[in-house]
Amino acid sequence: MIARFYAVAAFLLFLLLAAFSHYLLSDRAGMQQRLADTVAVTGLDSPALSVQWFEPRLRRFEASLDPAYPELLPTDRLDFVYGDLYGK
Amino acid sequence: MGNNPFFHFLALSLFAERRKHLMVIGLSVVLIFLLASTLFISSSLQHSLRSALVSEPDFVVQRVRGDHLLPVPLDWADEIAQLHGVDRVASRVWGRYYTEPKGKSFLIVGIDFLEDQSHRALSKLAEGTDLRRFLSGEEMIVGQGVARWMRTHFYPHGYNFLTPKGAFVKLKLFKVLPRDSSLVADDMVIVPIETARKILGLSPEEATDVTFNVPNDDEWSNVESKVSAMHYDLRVISKKETRAAYDQIFNYKGGFFLVLFLIVLLAFVLILYQRASQVFSQEKRSIGILRALGWSIRDVLSLKLYETLAVVVSSFILGSVAAYFYVFALGAPLLRQIFLGAGNLASAPRLVPVLDFSVLSSIFLLYGVSFIAAVLLPVWKIAVTDPKEAML
């Protein structure tokens, strides 16, 4: 029984070592650098959230509509007074 | 340890009741895997976004009327540049382009090549390619999600953008951004600033917003109030607010999972406790036999404690390691959609491995302490009774 116990413990240790070696060997700095390079070009660091048309894609920079009633424009948008940004 | 009879007995006991232990380990692994996966995704996204924020300008100025964005006149950038303590004033042109009304959308971003910082960063990003071809204005750099969408919609080499005036702007595919940048650029289309203006229907004197930096942190609030007082319809957004907004998004979603986990954990512990309090007659008898053989209460409790610790540690290692590889090696399929959404283009960013030991220790404490308590309390109740009664 003791041999089996050691085998299970060795297996668990192997799993831990595999995770740690993946963590240590992964190119974390390179991944972050490539991300930072893209942000340096665009100046937009908002996560690329895969959103519906009525949800904001750039948090803090875009306002969302009411997701429960996407067809209903909020009363404070005043499109009818100022016109739309893209002339739709 | 190998010659210790107590340890031999513990190993024997664990393997004798392996079916029961395996069932508990299986359930625990699923619980820990789910919670650790969500917390790993959340902490990796937050870590990546925080590091990306370094390259973000300190302030963004927008023109807002009725919570609706309007184009900013370029004169505003000149006005801001005249303030003392302000640095790197630039105008940005960006906006969402819908392939069809209420359909999929790209984020069009215009790059000003005359701006030194953007030019240098772009040269680095487009390394190994002929950047002059891109500067001609008829090429675009796209994110992985856009490239995938173009391939599946039979636009492998370029796309025709429809402007608000009804004209088409034909752009060829110049380069696809690396997968590592997908977290911020999956649905992005980078084009020269004049091309972006055409696609988004902005005049040459307009931009979407204006950005600027304030190198001295102590002047942030002063400059912010000065800029806010320039016009009645502008909004100033600082980097600190943006950071708080991102933290809020992912902490909310991670916290939501934590609450769900606590509910499930509570149910799991209740089941364990109930099961352990109605200890099977065989287990009662075995504790009674141990006591009759001269084992003290402390010995019995130590045996059960080590037994439970073996189960807890095994489950924790299996669950956490499985979650680690699921998130950082496989990219957390399905679960990442909870954080990044699935309403627009399918996003599959590579998550930067982040090991947050406070998260791991919290999971271990939440799970381990409650588990050990649920098992040891009923065992202690039996161990303190008379061995004869326990064996009945």
mmCIF file of N, CA and C in Angstrom, chain A residues 1-2 4-6 8 11-12 15-16 18-20 22-24 26 28 30-63 71 76-79 82-88, chain B residues 2 7 12 14-15 47-49 52-53 55-56 62 65-69 71 92 94-96 98 102 107 109 111 121-122 124 164 180-188 190 200 237 241 245-246 249 318 321 324-325 339-345 350-353 355:
data_model
loop_
_atom_site.group_PDB
_atom_site.id
_atom_site.type_symbol
_atom_site.label_atom_id
_atom_site.label_comp_id
_atom_site.label_asym_id
_atom_site.label_seq_id
_atom_site.Cartn_x
_atom_site.Cartn_y
_atom_site.Cartn_z
ATOM 1 N N MET A 1 0.819 -1.200 0.000
ATOM 2 C CA MET A 1 0.000 0.000 0.000
ATOM 3 C C MET A 1 0.856 1.255 0.000
ATOM 4 N N ILE A 2 1.992 1.143 0.752
ATOM 5 C CA ILE A 2 2.834 2.331 0.890
ATOM 6 C C ILE A 2 3.417 2.731 -0.465
ATOM 7 N N ARG A 4 1.976 2.322 -3.390
ATOM 8 C CA ARG A 4 0.905 2.986 -4.154
ATOM 9 C C ARG A 4 0.730 4.425 -3.685
ATOM 10 N N PHE A 5 0.844 4.581 -2.381
ATOM 11 C CA PHE A 5 0.705 5.924 -1.800
ATOM 12 C C PHE A 5 1.791 6.849 -2.361
ATOM 13 N N TYR A 6 3.026 6.301 -2.413
ATOM 14 C CA TYR A 6 4.138 7.086 -2.956
ATOM 15 C C TYR A 6 3.899 7.400 -4.445
ATOM 16 N N VAL A 8 1.022 7.777 -5.983
ATOM 17 C CA VAL A 8 0.012 8.849 -6.103
ATOM 18 C C VAL A 8 0.643 10.195 -5.766
ATOM 19 N N PHE A 11 2.793 11.344 -8.551
ATOM 20 C CA PHE A 11 1.983 11.823 -9.678
ATOM 21 C C PHE A 11 1.508 13.264 -9.426
ATOM 22 N N LEU A 12 1.052 13.522 -8.203
ATOM 23 C CA LEU A 12 0.581 14.875 -7.859
ATOM 24 C C LEU A 12 1.739 15.881 -7.933
ATOM 25 N N LEU A 15 2.421 16.718 -11.508
ATOM 26 C CA LEU A 15 1.445 17.682 -12.026
ATOM 27 C C LEU A 15 1.823 19.105 -11.614
ATOM 28 N N LEU A 16 2.182 19.252 -10.339
ATOM 29 C CA LEU A 16 2.576 20.576 -9.830
ATOM 30 C C LEU A 16 3.796 21.103 -10.575
ATOM 31 N N ALA A 18 4.803 20.242 -13.539
ATOM 32 C CA ALA A 18 4.448 20.545 -14.936
ATOM 33 C C ALA A 18 3.831 21.948 -15.026
ATOM 34 N N ALA A 19 2.935 22.261 -14.080
ATOM 35 C CA ALA A 19 2.292 23.589 -14.100
ATOM 36 C C ALA A 19 3.324 24.688 -13.845
ATOM 37 N N PHE A 20 4.211 24.456 -12.882
ATOM 38 C CA PHE A 20 5.217 25.477 -12.572
ATOM 39 C C PHE A 20 6.182 25.675 -13.739
ATOM 40 N N HIS A 22 5.534 25.152 -16.895
ATOM 41 C CA HIS A 22 4.805 25.888 -17.948
ATOM 42 C C HIS A 22 4.785 27.371 -17.631
ATOM 43 N N TYR A 23 4.567 27.671 -16.361
ATOM 44 C CA TYR A 23 4.503 29.078 -15.919
ATOM 45 C C TYR A 23 5.863 29.760 -16.113
ATOM 46 N N LEU A 24 6.931 29.045 -15.724
ATOM 47 C CA LEU A 24 8.264 29.659 -15.802
ATOM 48 C C LEU A 24 8.761 29.779 -17.236
ATOM 49 N N SER A 26 6.836 30.024 -20.002
ATOM 50 C CA SER A 26 5.986 30.792 -20.935
ATOM 51 C C SER A 26 6.546 32.211 -21.097
ATOM 52 N N ARG A 28 5.907 35.314 -20.859
ATOM 53 C CA ARG A 28 4.930 36.278 -20.316
ATOM 54 C C ARG A 28 5.298 37.720 -20.693
ATOM 55 N N GLY A 30 7.075 38.762 -23.218
ATOM 56 C CA GLY A 30 6.882 38.970 -24.658
ATOM 57 C C GLY A 30 5.422 39.188 -24.996
ATOM 58 N N MET A 31 4.548 38.394 -24.368
ATOM 59 C CA MET A 31 3.100 38.509 -24.620
ATOM 60 C C MET A 31 2.614 39.895 -24.222
ATOM 61 N N GLN A 32 3.070 40.357 -23.045
ATOM 62 C CA GLN A 32 2.639 41.670 -22.558
ATOM 63 C C GLN A 32 3.221 42.796 -23.404
ATOM 64 N N GLN A 33 4.439 42.561 -23.902
ATOM 65 C CA GLN A 33 5.079 43.586 -24.732
ATOM 66 C C GLN A 33 4.306 43.770 -26.035
ATOM 67 N N ARG A 34 3.892 42.644 -26.643
ATOM 68 C CA ARG A 34 3.151 42.729 -27.905
ATOM 69 C C ARG A 34 1.812 43.433 -27.695
ATOM 70 N N LEU A 35 1.219 43.182 -26.534
ATOM 71 C CA LEU A 35 -0.050 43.855 -26.192
ATOM 72 C C LEU A 35 0.195 45.360 -26.014
ATOM 73 N N ALA A 36 1.279 45.691 -25.300
ATOM 74 C CA ALA A 36 1.606 47.099 -25.063
ATOM 75 C C ALA A 36 1.953 47.812 -26.370
ATOM 76 N N ASP A 37 2.620 47.092 -27.311
ATOM 77 C CA ASP A 37 2.962 47.687 -28.607
ATOM 78 C C ASP A 37 1.696 48.080 -29.364
ATOM 79 N N THR A 38 0.692 47.196 -29.314
ATOM 80 C CA THR A 38 -0.572 47.486 -30.013
ATOM 81 C C THR A 38 -1.251 48.697 -29.385
ATOM 82 N N VAL A 39 -1.246 48.761 -28.054
ATOM 83 C CA VAL A 39 -1.881 49.905 -27.370
ATOM 84 C C VAL A 39 -1.112 51.190 -27.682
ATOM 85 N N ALA A 40 0.229 51.085 -27.813
ATOM 86 C CA ALA A 40 1.031 52.272 -28.130
ATOM 87 C C ALA A 40 0.663 52.814 -29.510
ATOM 88 N N VAL A 41 0.287 51.926 -30.433
ATOM 89 C CA VAL A 41 -0.095 52.374 -31.788
ATOM 90 C C VAL A 41 -1.472 53.027 -31.759
ATOM 91 N N THR A 42 -2.416 52.360 -31.110
ATOM 92 C CA THR A 42 -3.809 52.820 -31.195
ATOM 93 C C THR A 42 -4.201 53.794 -30.088
ATOM 94 N N GLY A 43 -3.556 53.684 -28.929
ATOM 95 C CA GLY A 43 -3.952 54.501 -27.780
ATOM 96 C C GLY A 43 -5.240 54.011 -27.145
ATOM 97 N N LEU A 44 -5.732 52.865 -27.597
ATOM 98 C CA LEU A 44 -6.988 52.308 -27.044
ATOM 99 C C LEU A 44 -6.664 51.003 -26.334
ATOM 100 N N ASP A 45 -6.855 50.975 -25.025
ATOM 101 C CA ASP A 45 -6.494 49.766 -24.275
ATOM 102 C C ASP A 45 -7.716 48.994 -23.800
ATOM 103 N N SER A 46 -8.874 49.386 -24.251
ATOM 104 C CA SER A 46 -10.087 48.702 -23.791
ATOM 105 C C SER A 46 -10.089 47.255 -24.282
ATOM 106 N N PRO A 47 -10.484 46.287 -23.439
ATOM 107 C CA PRO A 47 -10.507 44.892 -23.900
ATOM 108 C C PRO A 47 -11.494 44.719 -25.046
ATOM 109 N N ALA A 48 -11.122 43.855 -25.988
ATOM 110 C CA ALA A 48 -11.965 43.635 -27.174
ATOM 111 C C ALA A 48 -13.167 42.788 -26.787
ATOM 112 N N LEU A 49 -14.088 43.387 -26.036
ATOM 113 C CA LEU A 49 -15.275 42.645 -25.604
ATOM 114 C C LEU A 49 -16.151 42.383 -26.828
ATOM 115 N N SER A 50 -16.574 41.133 -26.957
ATOM 116 C CA SER A 50 -17.404 40.756 -28.105
ATOM 117 C C SER A 50 -18.856 41.088 -27.764
ATOM 118 N N VAL A 51 -19.238 42.335 -28.060
ATOM 119 C CA VAL A 51 -20.517 42.842 -27.554
ATOM 120 C C VAL A 51 -21.578 42.930 -28.646
ATOM 121 N N GLN A 52 -22.829 42.963 -28.210
ATOM 122 C CA GLN A 52 -23.948 43.174 -29.145
ATOM 123 C C GLN A 52 -23.939 44.630 -29.604
ATOM 124 N N TRP A 53 -24.711 44.929 -30.612
ATOM 125 C CA TRP A 53 -24.684 46.281 -31.188
ATOM 126 C C TRP A 53 -25.137 47.353 -30.200
ATOM 127 N N PHE A 54 -25.953 46.968 -29.211
ATOM 128 C CA PHE A 54 -26.455 47.992 -28.286
ATOM 129 C C PHE A 54 -25.585 48.124 -27.026
ATOM 130 N N GLU A 55 -24.521 47.313 -26.940
ATOM 131 C CA GLU A 55 -23.650 47.393 -25.764
ATOM 132 C C GLU A 55 -22.397 48.217 -26.100
ATOM 133 N N PRO A 56 -21.788 48.878 -25.100
ATOM 134 C CA PRO A 56 -20.581 49.646 -25.407
ATOM 135 C C PRO A 56 -19.379 48.735 -25.627
ATOM 136 N N ARG A 57 -18.597 49.008 -26.656
ATOM 137 C CA ARG A 57 -17.392 48.223 -26.930
ATOM 138 C C ARG A 57 -16.206 48.796 -26.145
ATOM 139 N N LEU A 58 -16.145 50.127 -26.058
ATOM 140 C CA LEU A 58 -15.071 50.771 -25.305
ATOM 141 C C LEU A 58 -15.646 51.330 -24.026
ATOM 142 N N ARG A 59 -15.419 50.639 -22.925
ATOM 143 C CA ARG A 59 -15.980 51.077 -21.635
ATOM 144 C C ARG A 59 -15.481 52.471 -21.308
ATOM 145 N N ARG A 60 -16.339 53.254 -20.751
ATOM 146 C CA ARG A 60 -16.084 54.642 -20.353
ATOM 147 C C ARG A 60 -16.077 55.588 -21.547
ATOM 148 N N PHE A 61 -15.889 55.054 -22.768
ATOM 149 C CA PHE A 61 -15.838 55.935 -23.929
ATOM 150 C C PHE A 61 -17.124 55.880 -24.747
ATOM 151 N N GLU A 62 -17.916 54.850 -24.534
ATOM 152 C CA GLU A 62 -19.165 54.704 -25.284
ATOM 153 C C GLU A 62 -20.294 54.483 -24.295
ATOM 154 N N ALA A 63 -21.459 54.994 -24.607
ATOM 155 C CA ALA A 63 -22.616 54.758 -23.731
ATOM 156 C C ALA A 63 -23.425 53.611 -24.308
ATOM 157 N N GLU A 71 -34.386 48.706 -28.781
ATOM 158 C CA GLU A 71 -34.965 49.580 -29.807
ATOM 159 C C GLU A 71 -35.283 50.963 -29.228
ATOM 160 N N ASP A 76 -32.195 60.843 -22.936
ATOM 161 C CA ASP A 76 -31.160 61.867 -22.867
ATOM 162 C C ASP A 76 -30.228 61.867 -24.073
ATOM 163 N N ARG A 77 -30.510 61.057 -25.075
ATOM 164 C CA ARG A 77 -29.606 61.037 -26.232
ATOM 165 C C ARG A 77 -29.839 62.228 -27.149
ATOM 166 N N LEU A 78 -31.094 62.664 -27.215
ATOM 167 C CA LEU A 78 -31.434 63.868 -27.963
ATOM 168 C C LEU A 78 -30.914 63.841 -29.407
ATOM 169 N N ASP A 79 -30.965 62.663 -30.029
ATOM 170 C CA ASP A 79 -30.533 62.569 -31.429
ATOM 171 C C ASP A 79 -31.337 63.504 -32.319
ATOM 172 N N TYR A 82 -29.643 67.030 -31.948
ATOM 173 C CA TYR A 82 -28.272 67.288 -32.377
ATOM 174 C C TYR A 82 -27.819 66.480 -33.578
ATOM 175 N N GLY A 83 -28.609 65.527 -34.005
ATOM 176 C CA GLY A 83 -28.195 64.694 -35.133
ATOM 177 C C GLY A 83 -27.269 63.597 -34.673
ATOM 178 N N ASP A 84 -27.023 62.649 -35.562
ATOM 179 C CA ASP A 84 -26.215 61.497 -35.179
ATOM 180 C C ASP A 84 -24.760 61.713 -35.575
ATOM 181 N N LEU A 85 -23.867 61.063 -34.832
ATOM 182 C CA LEU A 85 -22.425 61.239 -35.067
ATOM 183 C C LEU A 85 -22.037 60.841 -36.491
ATOM 184 N N TYR A 86 -22.565 59.722 -36.948
ATOM 185 C CA TYR A 86 -22.153 59.235 -38.258
ATOM 186 C C TYR A 86 -23.194 59.524 -39.349
ATOM 187 N N GLY A 87 -24.114 60.387 -39.047
ATOM 188 C CA GLY A 87 -25.073 60.830 -40.042
ATOM 189 C C GLY A 87 -26.061 59.770 -40.480
ATOM 190 N N LYS A 88 -26.338 58.780 -39.604
ATOM 191 C CA LYS A 88 -27.313 57.733 -39.976
ATOM 192 C C LYS A 88 -28.729 58.275 -39.879
ATOM 193 N N GLY B 2 8.558 6.049 6.111
ATOM 194 C CA GLY B 2 8.225 4.733 5.586
ATOM 195 C C GLY B 2 8.152 3.666 6.669
ATOM 196 N N PHE B 7 1.757 5.730 9.769
ATOM 197 C CA PHE B 7 1.703 6.106 8.363
ATOM 198 C C PHE B 7 1.251 4.921 7.503
ATOM 199 N N LEU B 12 -3.039 2.307 4.398
ATOM 200 C CA LEU B 12 -3.936 1.150 4.292
ATOM 201 C C LEU B 12 -5.393 1.600 4.347
ATOM 202 N N LEU B 14 -6.614 4.559 3.706
ATOM 203 C CA LEU B 14 -6.986 5.359 2.526
ATOM 204 C C LEU B 14 -7.332 4.457 1.342
ATOM 205 N N PHE B 15 -6.501 3.422 1.113
ATOM 206 C CA PHE B 15 -6.749 2.562 -0.038
ATOM 207 C C PHE B 15 -7.906 1.601 0.198
ATOM 208 N N HIS B 47 -4.543 41.682 -15.026
ATOM 209 C CA HIS B 47 -3.097 41.910 -15.059
ATOM 210 C C HIS B 47 -2.670 42.448 -16.433
ATOM 211 N N SER B 48 -3.177 41.826 -17.500
ATOM 212 C CA SER B 48 -2.812 42.253 -18.854
ATOM 213 C C SER B 48 -3.287 43.674 -19.117
ATOM 214 N N LEU B 49 -4.518 43.974 -18.703
ATOM 215 C CA LEU B 49 -5.057 45.309 -18.978
ATOM 216 C C LEU B 49 -4.315 46.375 -18.180
ATOM 217 N N ALA B 52 -1.206 47.020 -19.948
ATOM 218 C CA ALA B 52 -1.456 47.738 -21.207
ATOM 219 C C ALA B 52 -1.782 49.206 -20.949
ATOM 220 N N LEU B 53 -2.333 49.488 -19.784
ATOM 221 C CA LEU B 53 -2.727 50.869 -19.440
ATOM 222 C C LEU B 53 -1.522 51.821 -19.403
ATOM 223 N N SER B 55 0.665 52.258 -21.593
ATOM 224 C CA SER B 55 0.810 52.937 -22.884
ATOM 225 C C SER B 55 -0.367 53.851 -23.197
ATOM 226 N N GLU B 56 -1.385 53.835 -22.382
ATOM 227 C CA GLU B 56 -2.598 54.638 -22.606
ATOM 228 C C GLU B 56 -2.347 56.092 -22.179
ATOM 229 N N GLN B 62 -13.708 64.199 -24.533
ATOM 230 C CA GLN B 62 -14.749 63.906 -25.515
ATOM 231 C C GLN B 62 -15.754 65.044 -25.558
ATOM 232 N N ARG B 65 -23.080 65.442 -25.792
ATOM 233 C CA ARG B 65 -24.356 66.158 -25.636
ATOM 234 C C ARG B 65 -25.446 65.119 -25.440
ATOM 235 N N GLY B 66 -26.109 65.234 -24.317
ATOM 236 C CA GLY B 66 -27.168 64.254 -24.024
ATOM 237 C C GLY B 66 -26.605 62.846 -23.976
ATOM 238 N N ASP B 67 -25.410 62.675 -23.372
ATOM 239 C CA ASP B 67 -24.708 61.388 -23.274
ATOM 240 C C ASP B 67 -24.430 60.763 -24.645
ATOM 241 N N HIS B 68 -24.351 61.611 -25.661
ATOM 242 C CA HIS B 68 -24.121 61.122 -27.003
ATOM 243 C C HIS B 68 -22.830 61.745 -27.512
ATOM 244 N N LEU B 69 -21.921 60.907 -28.019
ATOM 245 C CA LEU B 69 -20.626 61.423 -28.468
ATOM 246 C C LEU B 69 -20.766 62.206 -29.764
ATOM 247 N N PRO B 71 -18.372 64.559 -32.721
ATOM 248 C CA PRO B 71 -16.968 64.771 -33.132
ATOM 249 C C PRO B 71 -16.371 65.991 -32.433
ATOM 250 N N ARG B 92 -7.604 61.522 -31.652
ATOM 251 C CA ARG B 92 -7.815 60.123 -32.046
ATOM 252 C C ARG B 92 -9.046 60.044 -32.945
ATOM 253 N N TRP B 94 -11.579 57.075 -34.066
ATOM 254 C CA TRP B 94 -11.981 55.673 -33.955
ATOM 255 C C TRP B 94 -13.514 55.599 -33.968
ATOM 256 N N GLY B 95 -14.027 54.426 -34.219
ATOM 257 C CA GLY B 95 -15.483 54.252 -34.210
ATOM 258 C C GLY B 95 -15.837 52.856 -34.672
ATOM 259 N N ARG B 96 -17.044 52.470 -34.377
ATOM 260 C CA ARG B 96 -17.469 51.114 -34.763
ATOM 261 C C ARG B 96 -18.062 51.141 -36.165
ATOM 262 N N TYR B 98 -20.274 48.858 -38.731
ATOM 263 C CA TYR B 98 -21.150 47.679 -38.769
ATOM 264 C C TYR B 98 -21.180 47.106 -40.179
ATOM 265 N N LYS B 102 -27.054 46.527 -37.069
ATOM 266 C CA LYS B 102 -27.219 45.618 -35.931
ATOM 267 C C LYS B 102 -26.470 44.293 -36.125
ATOM 268 N N LEU B 107 -13.847 47.640 -35.011
ATOM 269 C CA LEU B 107 -13.459 48.913 -34.401
ATOM 270 C C LEU B 107 -12.416 49.552 -35.323
ATOM 271 N N VAL B 109 -9.760 52.138 -36.300
ATOM 272 C CA VAL B 109 -8.859 53.053 -35.586
ATOM 273 C C VAL B 109 -7.932 53.715 -36.604
ATOM 274 N N ILE B 111 -4.675 55.970 -37.624
ATOM 275 C CA ILE B 111 -3.337 56.264 -37.084
ATOM 276 C C ILE B 111 -2.760 57.487 -37.790
ATOM 277 N N ALA B 121 5.875 53.119 -32.843
ATOM 278 C CA ALA B 121 5.198 51.912 -32.342
ATOM 279 C C ALA B 121 4.706 51.051 -33.497
ATOM 280 N N LEU B 122 4.225 51.705 -34.568
ATOM 281 C CA LEU B 122 3.728 50.956 -35.723
ATOM 282 C C LEU B 122 4.882 50.251 -36.448
ATOM 283 N N LYS B 124 7.459 49.074 -35.149
ATOM 284 C CA LYS B 124 7.801 47.908 -34.333
ATOM 285 C C LYS B 124 6.781 46.784 -34.565
ATOM 286 N N PRO B 164 -20.582 56.788 -44.995
ATOM 287 C CA PRO B 164 -21.930 57.359 -44.831
ATOM 288 C C PRO B 164 -22.407 58.104 -46.084
ATOM 289 N N ASP B 180 -1.267 37.488 -29.574
ATOM 290 C CA ASP B 180 -1.026 38.026 -28.236
ATOM 291 C C ASP B 180 -1.708 39.380 -28.028
ATOM 292 N N SER B 181 -1.996 40.088 -29.112
ATOM 293 C CA SER B 181 -2.644 41.390 -28.965
ATOM 294 C C SER B 181 -4.162 41.289 -29.092
ATOM 295 N N SER B 182 -4.680 40.065 -29.240
ATOM 296 C CA SER B 182 -6.126 39.887 -29.442
ATOM 297 C C SER B 182 -6.965 40.423 -28.289
ATOM 298 N N LEU B 183 -6.389 40.465 -27.109
ATOM 299 C CA LEU B 183 -7.171 40.920 -25.954
ATOM 300 C C LEU B 183 -7.697 42.340 -26.163
ATOM 301 N N VAL B 184 -6.923 43.187 -26.835
ATOM 302 C CA VAL B 184 -7.404 44.554 -27.091
ATOM 303 C C VAL B 184 -7.720 44.804 -28.563
ATOM 304 N N ALA B 185 -7.210 43.937 -29.452
ATOM 305 C CA ALA B 185 -7.305 44.272 -30.876
ATOM 306 C C ALA B 185 -7.975 43.193 -31.715
ATOM 307 N N ASP B 186 -8.775 42.331 -31.110
ATOM 308 C CA ASP B 186 -9.370 41.232 -31.861
ATOM 309 C C ASP B 186 -10.275 41.743 -32.992
ATOM 310 N N ASP B 187 -11.060 42.787 -32.702
ATOM 311 C CA ASP B 187 -12.011 43.296 -33.702
ATOM 312 C C ASP B 187 -11.536 44.620 -34.304
ATOM 313 N N MET B 188 -10.229 44.860 -34.232
ATOM 314 C CA MET B 188 -9.695 46.161 -34.642
ATOM 315 C C MET B 188 -9.267 46.180 -36.102
ATOM 316 N N ILE B 190 -6.904 48.716 -38.213
ATOM 317 C CA ILE B 190 -6.036 49.900 -38.133
ATOM 318 C C ILE B 190 -5.786 50.421 -39.547
ATOM 319 N N LEU B 200 -15.659 56.669 -41.333
ATOM 320 C CA LEU B 200 -16.534 57.045 -40.219
ATOM 321 C C LEU B 200 -17.315 58.337 -40.485
ATOM 322 N N ILE B 237 -11.944 62.168 -19.181
ATOM 323 C CA ILE B 237 -11.851 60.845 -18.533
ATOM 324 C C ILE B 237 -10.382 60.564 -18.226
ATOM 325 N N GLU B 241 -9.760 56.498 -13.789
ATOM 326 C CA GLU B 241 -11.174 56.092 -13.926
ATOM 327 C C GLU B 241 -11.306 54.889 -14.847
ATOM 328 N N ALA B 245 -12.786 51.234 -13.996
ATOM 329 C CA ALA B 245 -13.879 50.633 -14.782
ATOM 330 C C ALA B 245 -13.540 49.195 -15.161
ATOM 331 N N TYR B 246 -12.282 48.933 -15.562
ATOM 332 C CA TYR B 246 -11.897 47.570 -15.940
ATOM 333 C C TYR B 246 -11.941 46.642 -14.727
ATOM 334 N N ILE B 249 -15.447 45.646 -14.028
ATOM 335 C CA ILE B 249 -16.030 44.641 -14.938
ATOM 336 C C ILE B 249 -15.633 43.244 -14.491
ATOM 337 N N LEU B 318 -5.206 18.586 -7.989
ATOM 338 C CA LEU B 318 -5.801 18.152 -9.260
ATOM 339 C C LEU B 318 -6.665 19.265 -9.868
ATOM 340 N N VAL B 321 -4.387 22.465 -10.900
ATOM 341 C CA VAL B 321 -3.531 22.215 -12.067
ATOM 342 C C VAL B 321 -4.391 22.061 -13.329
ATOM 343 N N TYR B 324 -5.380 25.450 -14.347
ATOM 344 C CA TYR B 324 -4.241 26.196 -14.914
ATOM 345 C C TYR B 324 -4.062 25.849 -16.392
ATOM 346 N N PHE B 325 -4.033 24.532 -16.696
ATOM 347 C CA PHE B 325 -3.812 24.140 -18.100
ATOM 348 C C PHE B 325 -5.021 24.488 -18.974
ATOM 349 N N PHE B 339 -16.454 36.261 -19.739
ATOM 350 C CA PHE B 339 -15.723 37.500 -19.467
ATOM 351 C C PHE B 339 -15.621 38.397 -20.699
ATOM 352 N N LEU B 340 -15.429 37.777 -21.858
ATOM 353 C CA LEU B 340 -15.179 38.589 -23.059
ATOM 354 C C LEU B 340 -16.387 38.681 -23.977
ATOM 355 N N GLY B 341 -17.435 37.939 -23.679
ATOM 356 C CA GLY B 341 -18.652 38.023 -24.474
ATOM 357 C C GLY B 341 -18.584 37.192 -25.748
ATOM 358 N N ALA B 342 -19.721 37.044 -26.396
ATOM 359 C CA ALA B 342 -19.778 36.276 -27.644
ATOM 360 C C ALA B 342 -20.812 36.890 -28.590
ATOM 361 N N GLY B 343 -21.103 38.187 -28.379
ATOM 362 C CA GLY B 343 -22.147 38.821 -29.189
ATOM 363 C C GLY B 343 -21.651 39.287 -30.539
ATOM 364 N N ASN B 344 -20.339 39.531 -30.642
ATOM 365 C CA ASN B 344 -19.807 40.055 -31.900
ATOM 366 C C ASN B 344 -18.888 39.002 -32.526
ATOM 367 N N LEU B 345 -17.679 39.346 -32.880
ATOM 368 C CA LEU B 345 -16.750 38.385 -33.476
ATOM 369 C C LEU B 345 -16.249 37.437 -32.384
ATOM 370 N N ARG B 350 -4.915 34.926 -26.294
ATOM 371 C CA ARG B 350 -4.032 34.079 -25.495
ATOM 372 C C ARG B 350 -3.908 34.750 -24.129
ATOM 373 N N LEU B 351 -4.229 33.996 -23.082
ATOM 374 C CA LEU B 351 -4.206 34.597 -21.745
ATOM 375 C C LEU B 351 -2.807 34.477 -21.144
ATOM 376 N N VAL B 352 -2.318 35.588 -20.620
ATOM 377 C CA VAL B 352 -0.972 35.604 -20.016
ATOM 378 C C VAL B 352 -1.028 34.835 -18.689
ATOM 379 N N PRO B 353 -0.154 33.809 -18.507
ATOM 380 C CA PRO B 353 -0.192 33.071 -17.234
ATOM 381 C C PRO B 353 0.113 33.980 -16.036
ATOM 382 N N LEU B 355 -0.059 33.674 -11.792
ATOM 383 C CA LEU B 355 -0.369 32.851 -10.612
ATOM 384 C C LEU B 355 -0.555 33.795 -9.430
#
